[in-house]
Coordinates of C-alpha atoms and ligand atoms in Angstrom, one line a residue:
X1 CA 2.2 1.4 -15.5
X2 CA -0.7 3.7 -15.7
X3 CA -3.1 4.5 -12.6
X4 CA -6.0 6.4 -12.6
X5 CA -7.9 7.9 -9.6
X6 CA -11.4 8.8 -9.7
X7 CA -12.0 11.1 -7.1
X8 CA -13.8 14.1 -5.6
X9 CA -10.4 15.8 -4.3
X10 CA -7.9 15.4 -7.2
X11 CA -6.3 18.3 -6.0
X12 CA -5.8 15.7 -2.6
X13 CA -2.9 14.1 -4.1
X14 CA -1.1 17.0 -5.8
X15 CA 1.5 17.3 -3.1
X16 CA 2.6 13.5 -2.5
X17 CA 2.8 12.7 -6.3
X18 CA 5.1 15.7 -6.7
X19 CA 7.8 14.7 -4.6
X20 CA 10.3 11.8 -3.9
X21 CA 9.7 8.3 -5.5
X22 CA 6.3 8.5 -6.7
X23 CA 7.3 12.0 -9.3
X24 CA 10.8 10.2 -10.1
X25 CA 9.3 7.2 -11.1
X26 CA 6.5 9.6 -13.3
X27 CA 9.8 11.8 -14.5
X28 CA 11.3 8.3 -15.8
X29 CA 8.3 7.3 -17.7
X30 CA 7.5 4.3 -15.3
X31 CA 4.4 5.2 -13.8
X32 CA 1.6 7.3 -15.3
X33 CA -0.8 8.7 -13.2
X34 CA -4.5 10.5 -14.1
X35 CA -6.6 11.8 -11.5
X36 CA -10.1 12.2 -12.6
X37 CA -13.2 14.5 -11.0
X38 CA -15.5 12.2 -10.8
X39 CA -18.7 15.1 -10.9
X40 CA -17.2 15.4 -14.7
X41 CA -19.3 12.2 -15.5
X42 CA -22.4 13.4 -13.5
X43 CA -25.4 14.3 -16.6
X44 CA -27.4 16.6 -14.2
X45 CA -27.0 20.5 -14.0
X46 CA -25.9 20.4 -10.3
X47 CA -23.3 17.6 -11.0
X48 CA -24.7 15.5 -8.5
X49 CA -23.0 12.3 -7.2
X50 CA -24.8 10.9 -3.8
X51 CA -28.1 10.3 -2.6
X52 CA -30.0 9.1 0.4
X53 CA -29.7 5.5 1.3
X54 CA -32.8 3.1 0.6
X55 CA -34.2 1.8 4.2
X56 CA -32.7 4.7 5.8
X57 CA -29.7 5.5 8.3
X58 CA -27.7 8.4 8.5
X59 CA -25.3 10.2 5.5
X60 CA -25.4 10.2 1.8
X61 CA -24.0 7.5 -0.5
X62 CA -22.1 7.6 -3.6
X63 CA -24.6 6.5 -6.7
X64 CA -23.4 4.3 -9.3
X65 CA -23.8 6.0 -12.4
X66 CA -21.4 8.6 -12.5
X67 CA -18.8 6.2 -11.3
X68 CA -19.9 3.5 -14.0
X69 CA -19.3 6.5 -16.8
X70 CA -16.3 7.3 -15.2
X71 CA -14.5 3.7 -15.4
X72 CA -15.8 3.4 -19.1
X73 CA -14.1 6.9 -20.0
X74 CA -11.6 6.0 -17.8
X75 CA -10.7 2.7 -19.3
X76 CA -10.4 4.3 -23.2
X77 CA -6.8 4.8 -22.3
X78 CA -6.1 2.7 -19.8
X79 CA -7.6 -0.8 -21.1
X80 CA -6.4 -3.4 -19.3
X81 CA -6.6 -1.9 -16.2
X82 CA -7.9 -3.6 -13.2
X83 CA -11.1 -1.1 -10.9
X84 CA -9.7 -1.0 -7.1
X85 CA -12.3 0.5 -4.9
X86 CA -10.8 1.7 -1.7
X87 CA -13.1 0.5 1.1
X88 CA -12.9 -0.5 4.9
X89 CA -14.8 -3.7 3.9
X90 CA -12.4 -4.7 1.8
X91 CA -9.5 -7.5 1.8
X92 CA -6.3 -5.5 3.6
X93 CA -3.7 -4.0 1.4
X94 CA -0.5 -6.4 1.7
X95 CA 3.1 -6.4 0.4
X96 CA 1.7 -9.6 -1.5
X97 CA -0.9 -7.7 -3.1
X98 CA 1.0 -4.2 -3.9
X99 CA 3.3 -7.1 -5.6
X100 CA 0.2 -8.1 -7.7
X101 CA -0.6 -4.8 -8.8
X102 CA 3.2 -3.3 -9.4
X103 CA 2.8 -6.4 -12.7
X104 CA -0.1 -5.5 -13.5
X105 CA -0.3 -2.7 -16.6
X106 CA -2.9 -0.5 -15.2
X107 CA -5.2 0.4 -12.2
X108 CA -8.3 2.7 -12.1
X109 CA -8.6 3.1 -7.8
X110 CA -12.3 4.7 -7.1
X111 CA -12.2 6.6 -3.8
X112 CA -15.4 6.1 -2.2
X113 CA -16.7 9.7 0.0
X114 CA -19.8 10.0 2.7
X115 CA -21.0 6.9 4.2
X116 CA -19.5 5.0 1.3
X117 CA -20.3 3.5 -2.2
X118 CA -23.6 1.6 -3.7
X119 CA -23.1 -2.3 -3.2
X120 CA -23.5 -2.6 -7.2
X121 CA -20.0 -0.6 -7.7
X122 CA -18.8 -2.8 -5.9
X123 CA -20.3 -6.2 -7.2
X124 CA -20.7 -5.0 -10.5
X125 CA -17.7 -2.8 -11.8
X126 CA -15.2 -3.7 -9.6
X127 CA -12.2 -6.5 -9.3
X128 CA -11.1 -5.6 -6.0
X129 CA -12.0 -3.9 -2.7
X130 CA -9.2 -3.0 -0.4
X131 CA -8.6 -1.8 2.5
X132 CA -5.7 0.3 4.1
X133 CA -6.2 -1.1 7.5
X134 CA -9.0 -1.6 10.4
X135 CA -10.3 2.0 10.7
X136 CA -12.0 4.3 9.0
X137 CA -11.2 7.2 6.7
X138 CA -13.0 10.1 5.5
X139 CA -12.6 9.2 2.2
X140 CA -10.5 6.5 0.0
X141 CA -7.8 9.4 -1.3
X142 CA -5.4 9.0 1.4
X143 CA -6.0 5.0 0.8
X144 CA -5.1 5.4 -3.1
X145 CA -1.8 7.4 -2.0
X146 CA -1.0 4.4 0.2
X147 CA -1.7 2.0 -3.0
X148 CA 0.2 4.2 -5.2
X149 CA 3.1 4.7 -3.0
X150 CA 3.3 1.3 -2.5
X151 CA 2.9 0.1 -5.7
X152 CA 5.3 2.5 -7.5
X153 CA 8.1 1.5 -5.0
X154 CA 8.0 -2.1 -6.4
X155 CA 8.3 -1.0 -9.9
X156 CA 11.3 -2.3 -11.5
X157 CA 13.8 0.9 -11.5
X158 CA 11.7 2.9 -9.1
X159 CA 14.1 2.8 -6.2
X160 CA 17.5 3.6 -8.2
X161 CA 20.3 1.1 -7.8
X162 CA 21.0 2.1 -3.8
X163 CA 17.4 0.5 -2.2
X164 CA 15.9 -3.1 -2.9
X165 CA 12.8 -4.0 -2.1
X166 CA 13.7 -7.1 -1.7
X167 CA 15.3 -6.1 2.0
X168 CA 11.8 -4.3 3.0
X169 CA 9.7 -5.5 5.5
X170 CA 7.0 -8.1 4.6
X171 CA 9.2 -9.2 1.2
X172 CA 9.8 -12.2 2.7
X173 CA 7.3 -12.4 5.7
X174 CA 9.4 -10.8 8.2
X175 CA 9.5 -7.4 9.7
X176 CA 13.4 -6.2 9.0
X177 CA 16.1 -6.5 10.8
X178 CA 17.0 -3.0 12.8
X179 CA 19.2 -0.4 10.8
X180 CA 22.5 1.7 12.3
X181 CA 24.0 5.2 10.7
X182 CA 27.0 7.1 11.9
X183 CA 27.8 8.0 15.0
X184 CA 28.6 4.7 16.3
X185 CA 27.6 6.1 19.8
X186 CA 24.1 8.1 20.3
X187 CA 22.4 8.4 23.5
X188 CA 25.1 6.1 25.2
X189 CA 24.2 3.3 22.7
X190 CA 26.4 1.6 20.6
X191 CA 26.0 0.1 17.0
X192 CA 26.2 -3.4 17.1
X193 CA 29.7 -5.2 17.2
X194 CA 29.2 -6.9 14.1
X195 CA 27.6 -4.4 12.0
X196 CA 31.0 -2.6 12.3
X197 CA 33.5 -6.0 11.4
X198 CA 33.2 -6.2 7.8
X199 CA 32.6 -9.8 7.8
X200 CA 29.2 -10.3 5.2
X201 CA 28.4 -13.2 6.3
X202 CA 28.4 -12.6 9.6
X203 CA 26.4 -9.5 9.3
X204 CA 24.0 -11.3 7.4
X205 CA 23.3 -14.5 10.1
X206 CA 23.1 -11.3 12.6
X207 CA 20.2 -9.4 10.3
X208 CA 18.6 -12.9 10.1
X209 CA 18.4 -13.5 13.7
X210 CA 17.3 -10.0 14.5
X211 CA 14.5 -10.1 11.8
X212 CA 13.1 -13.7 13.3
X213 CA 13.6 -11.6 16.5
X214 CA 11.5 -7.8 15.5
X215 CA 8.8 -10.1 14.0
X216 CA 8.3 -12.9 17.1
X217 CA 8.2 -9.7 19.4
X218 CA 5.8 -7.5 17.2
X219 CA 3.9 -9.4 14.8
X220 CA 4.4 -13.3 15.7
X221 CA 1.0 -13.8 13.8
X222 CA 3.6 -13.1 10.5
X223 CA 5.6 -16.3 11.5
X224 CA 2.8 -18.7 10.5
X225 CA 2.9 -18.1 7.5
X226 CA 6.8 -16.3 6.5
X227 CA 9.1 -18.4 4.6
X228 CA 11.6 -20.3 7.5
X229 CA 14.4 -22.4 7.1
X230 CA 15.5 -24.9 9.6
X231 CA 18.3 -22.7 11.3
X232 CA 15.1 -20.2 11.5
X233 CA 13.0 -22.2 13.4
X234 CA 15.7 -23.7 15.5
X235 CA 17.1 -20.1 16.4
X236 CA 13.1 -19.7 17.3
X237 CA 12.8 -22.5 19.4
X238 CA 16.2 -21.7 20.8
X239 CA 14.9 -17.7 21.9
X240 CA 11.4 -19.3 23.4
X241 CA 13.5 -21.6 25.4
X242 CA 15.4 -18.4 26.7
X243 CA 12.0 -17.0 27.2
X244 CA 12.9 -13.8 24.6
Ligands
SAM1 N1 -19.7 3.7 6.1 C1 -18.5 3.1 5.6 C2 -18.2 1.9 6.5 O1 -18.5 1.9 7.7 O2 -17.6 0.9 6.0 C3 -17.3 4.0 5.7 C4 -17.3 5.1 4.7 S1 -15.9 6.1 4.8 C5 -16.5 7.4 5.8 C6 -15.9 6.9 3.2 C7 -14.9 6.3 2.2 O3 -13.6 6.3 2.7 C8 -15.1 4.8 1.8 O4 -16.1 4.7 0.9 C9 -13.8 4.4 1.3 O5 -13.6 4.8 0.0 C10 -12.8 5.3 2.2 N2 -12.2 4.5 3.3 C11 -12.5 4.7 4.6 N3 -11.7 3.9 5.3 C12 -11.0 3.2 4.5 C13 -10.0 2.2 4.7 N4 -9.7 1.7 5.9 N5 -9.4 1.7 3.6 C14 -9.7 2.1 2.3 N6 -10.7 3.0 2.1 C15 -11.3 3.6 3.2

């Protein structure tokens, strides 16, 4: 897969795509990423990329041209790339969608700077707008590191043989089950009986339960709409009758 940034800080996102999953998965030739300055496709001798907003308000705003030339250069090697703009307006970055973009052979992700981009990037050059969550960043770079990260992990081969994403939280609409390591006693707390008895199945029903459990307590919005069999709901009905 090939993802290209177009950015005003490439040198942002030197550090986190030069360690850990994101450069292994570049070292094995799954992911290729370009960053791109996007005052390279400005035409004017100061390299100029914002301007004042029509009707006024506060800040500058990102103009459209150099990010239109951008995408087109962009786009030479990367052609069937879908354009990601970062932006708080847009729909919220899921599991479901980094799952759309890991199949996807290309992304170009335009990081948006000042008060934010011209409307016509956006309705014009664009095929989504995402967001990283309900707040606002200074710019979309940390957002594209969160798209990439999340996106390379899903790439078949990324993770090795010793992870699945499969287990993550979200895969199947629940937040996971909780994890133990060695020592079996820390801070007067023992690992869980069953986690230590060998018995698969067992350990399974128990990760089961506890997932139903981590997401009714945290995120119960995530239960409308996660993928339940009947022994699910019934252990559900069975912990609101308890009044867990
Ligand atoms: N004035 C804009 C607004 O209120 O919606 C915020 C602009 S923000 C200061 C500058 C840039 O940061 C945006 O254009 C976008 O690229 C990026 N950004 C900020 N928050 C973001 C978020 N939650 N998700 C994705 N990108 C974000």
């Amino acid at each position: 897969m090939k993802i290209d940034i177009v950015t005003l800080f490439p040198d942002m996102f030197l550090g986190p795509f030069q360690e850990s999953i994101i450069k292994r998965a570049q070292d094995r030739g799954l992911l290729e990423i370009g960053l791109h300055q996007l005052r390279d496709f400005t035409t004017d001798r100061h390299r100029t990329v914002d301007d004042t907003p029509y009707g006024g308000g506060a800040g500058m705003l990102m103009k459209p041209e150099p990010i239109a030339a951008a995408i087109t250069s962009v786009r030479r090697n990367n052609p069937d790339a879908k354009v990601v703009l970062l932006s708080p307006q847009g729909e919220p970055l899921s599991q479901q969608l980094a799952q759309e973009f890991s199949a996807m052979p290309g992304l170009i992700l335009i990081c948006g700077r000042y008060e934010g981009v011209d409307e016509r990037v956006r309705t014009t050059l664009c095929d989504y707008t995402v967001s990283i969550g309900d707040y606002v960043l200074s710019g979309g770079e940390l957002a594209a590191m969160v798209v990439v990260d999340t996106v390379t992990r899903l790439l078949p081969g990324a993770l090795g043989s010793s992870h699945s994403a499969a287990d993550d939280s979200f895969s199947d609409g629940l937040l996971e089950y909780p994890q133990y390591t060695r020592p079996v006693v820390f801070n007067d707390l023992a690992v869980p009986e069953v986690l230590l008895s060998g018995n698969h199945a067992e350990i399974a029903r128990w990760r089961r339960q506890e997932s139903l459990v981590a997401t009714a307590r945290t995120r119960p919005d995530l239960l409308k709409t996660a993928r339940l069999s009947d022994k699910d709901r019934s252990y559900l009905s069975r912990m609101e009758e308890r009044g867990q």
